[in-house]
Amino acid sequence: MRIDIISCVPKLLDSPFSHSILQRANDRSLSEVHVHDLREYSINKHGHIDDYAYGHGAGMVLMAEPIFNIINDLKKEREYQEVIYMTPDGEVFNQQIANHLSISCENIIILCGHYKGIDQRIRDEIVTREISIGDYVLSGGELAAAVVADAIIRLLPGVLGDETSALTDSFQDGLLAPPVYTRPADWKGKKVPDILLSGHESKIDEWRLEQSMERTQERRPDLWQKYLESHPEVTSKKKKGKKK
Ligand code: 6GU
């Protein structure tokens, strides 16, 4: 998969893709991330890419023309399945959207907003999808774009060492992940649950599922409600207050 990120502060995106899993994905040619500086597409001699918003008091807005031109240039080279605009008023990102983009896209453009946003006509005419990463405001779309790119790239086949590990992530089955432990089995008198040392694979799986359910029920009643709706057999067994 190829992801082209358009930003007016490209340096903000130097680091996230040059370490750990995302770097490995890039080194193995499983993903390609290209960050483009929107300023290189400024259309006036001052190098401006933004201008005052029409109407009063609304601040600076990224102009349509530079964005249109850079996206046009990219589209001459290859076909893009999505042009995503990162904005706090977009659809709130989640694992389902990450799964969908990871499976169905070969090339994606991610456009980062800054200031008071971008000219609405670009959103109307060119953007295919608008994504927010949560109900809070960031100073620009760059960190949000890195979040979305990370969530998509780690799902690409071959990126994670253990092929099954993305399947056992929190949210993949609608539940939070269970607790995990490593050596030593006794740390300052705190013991790892016996079941995990037992070697009974099916019992361990059962324990993990129970722990996932308890965690989800306690921490994310909203997710738990959805889980119950899609797993009618669970309802009575795991009611609140009845542990194990
Ligand atoms: Cl995508 N951009 C900005 N500026 N703030 C955000 C966001 C995006 N998602 C949540 N907050």
CSV table of C-alpha atoms in Angstrom, one decimal, residues 213 224-239:
chain,number,residue,atom,x,y,z
A,213,MET,CA,-15.4,-9.7,28.8
A,224,TRP,CA,-20.1,-4.3,26.0
A,225,GLN,CA,-23.6,-3.4,25.0
A,226,LYS,CA,-22.8,-3.9,21.3
A,227,TYR,CA,-21.0,-7.2,22.1
A,228,LEU,CA,-24.1,-8.5,24.0
A,229,GLU,CA,-26.3,-7.6,21.0
A,230,SER,CA,-24.2,-9.6,18.6
A,231,HIS,CA,-23.6,-12.5,21.1
A,232,PRO,CA,-27.0,-13.3,22.5
A,233,GLU,CA,-25.7,-16.5,24.1
A,234,VAL,CA,-23.5,-14.5,26.5
A,235,THR,CA,-26.1,-12.3,28.1
A,236,SER,CA,-27.1,-14.2,31.2
A,237,LYS,CA,-23.8,-15.8,32.0
A,238,LYS,CA,-21.8,-12.6,32.3
A,239,LYS,CA,-24.1,-10.1,34.0
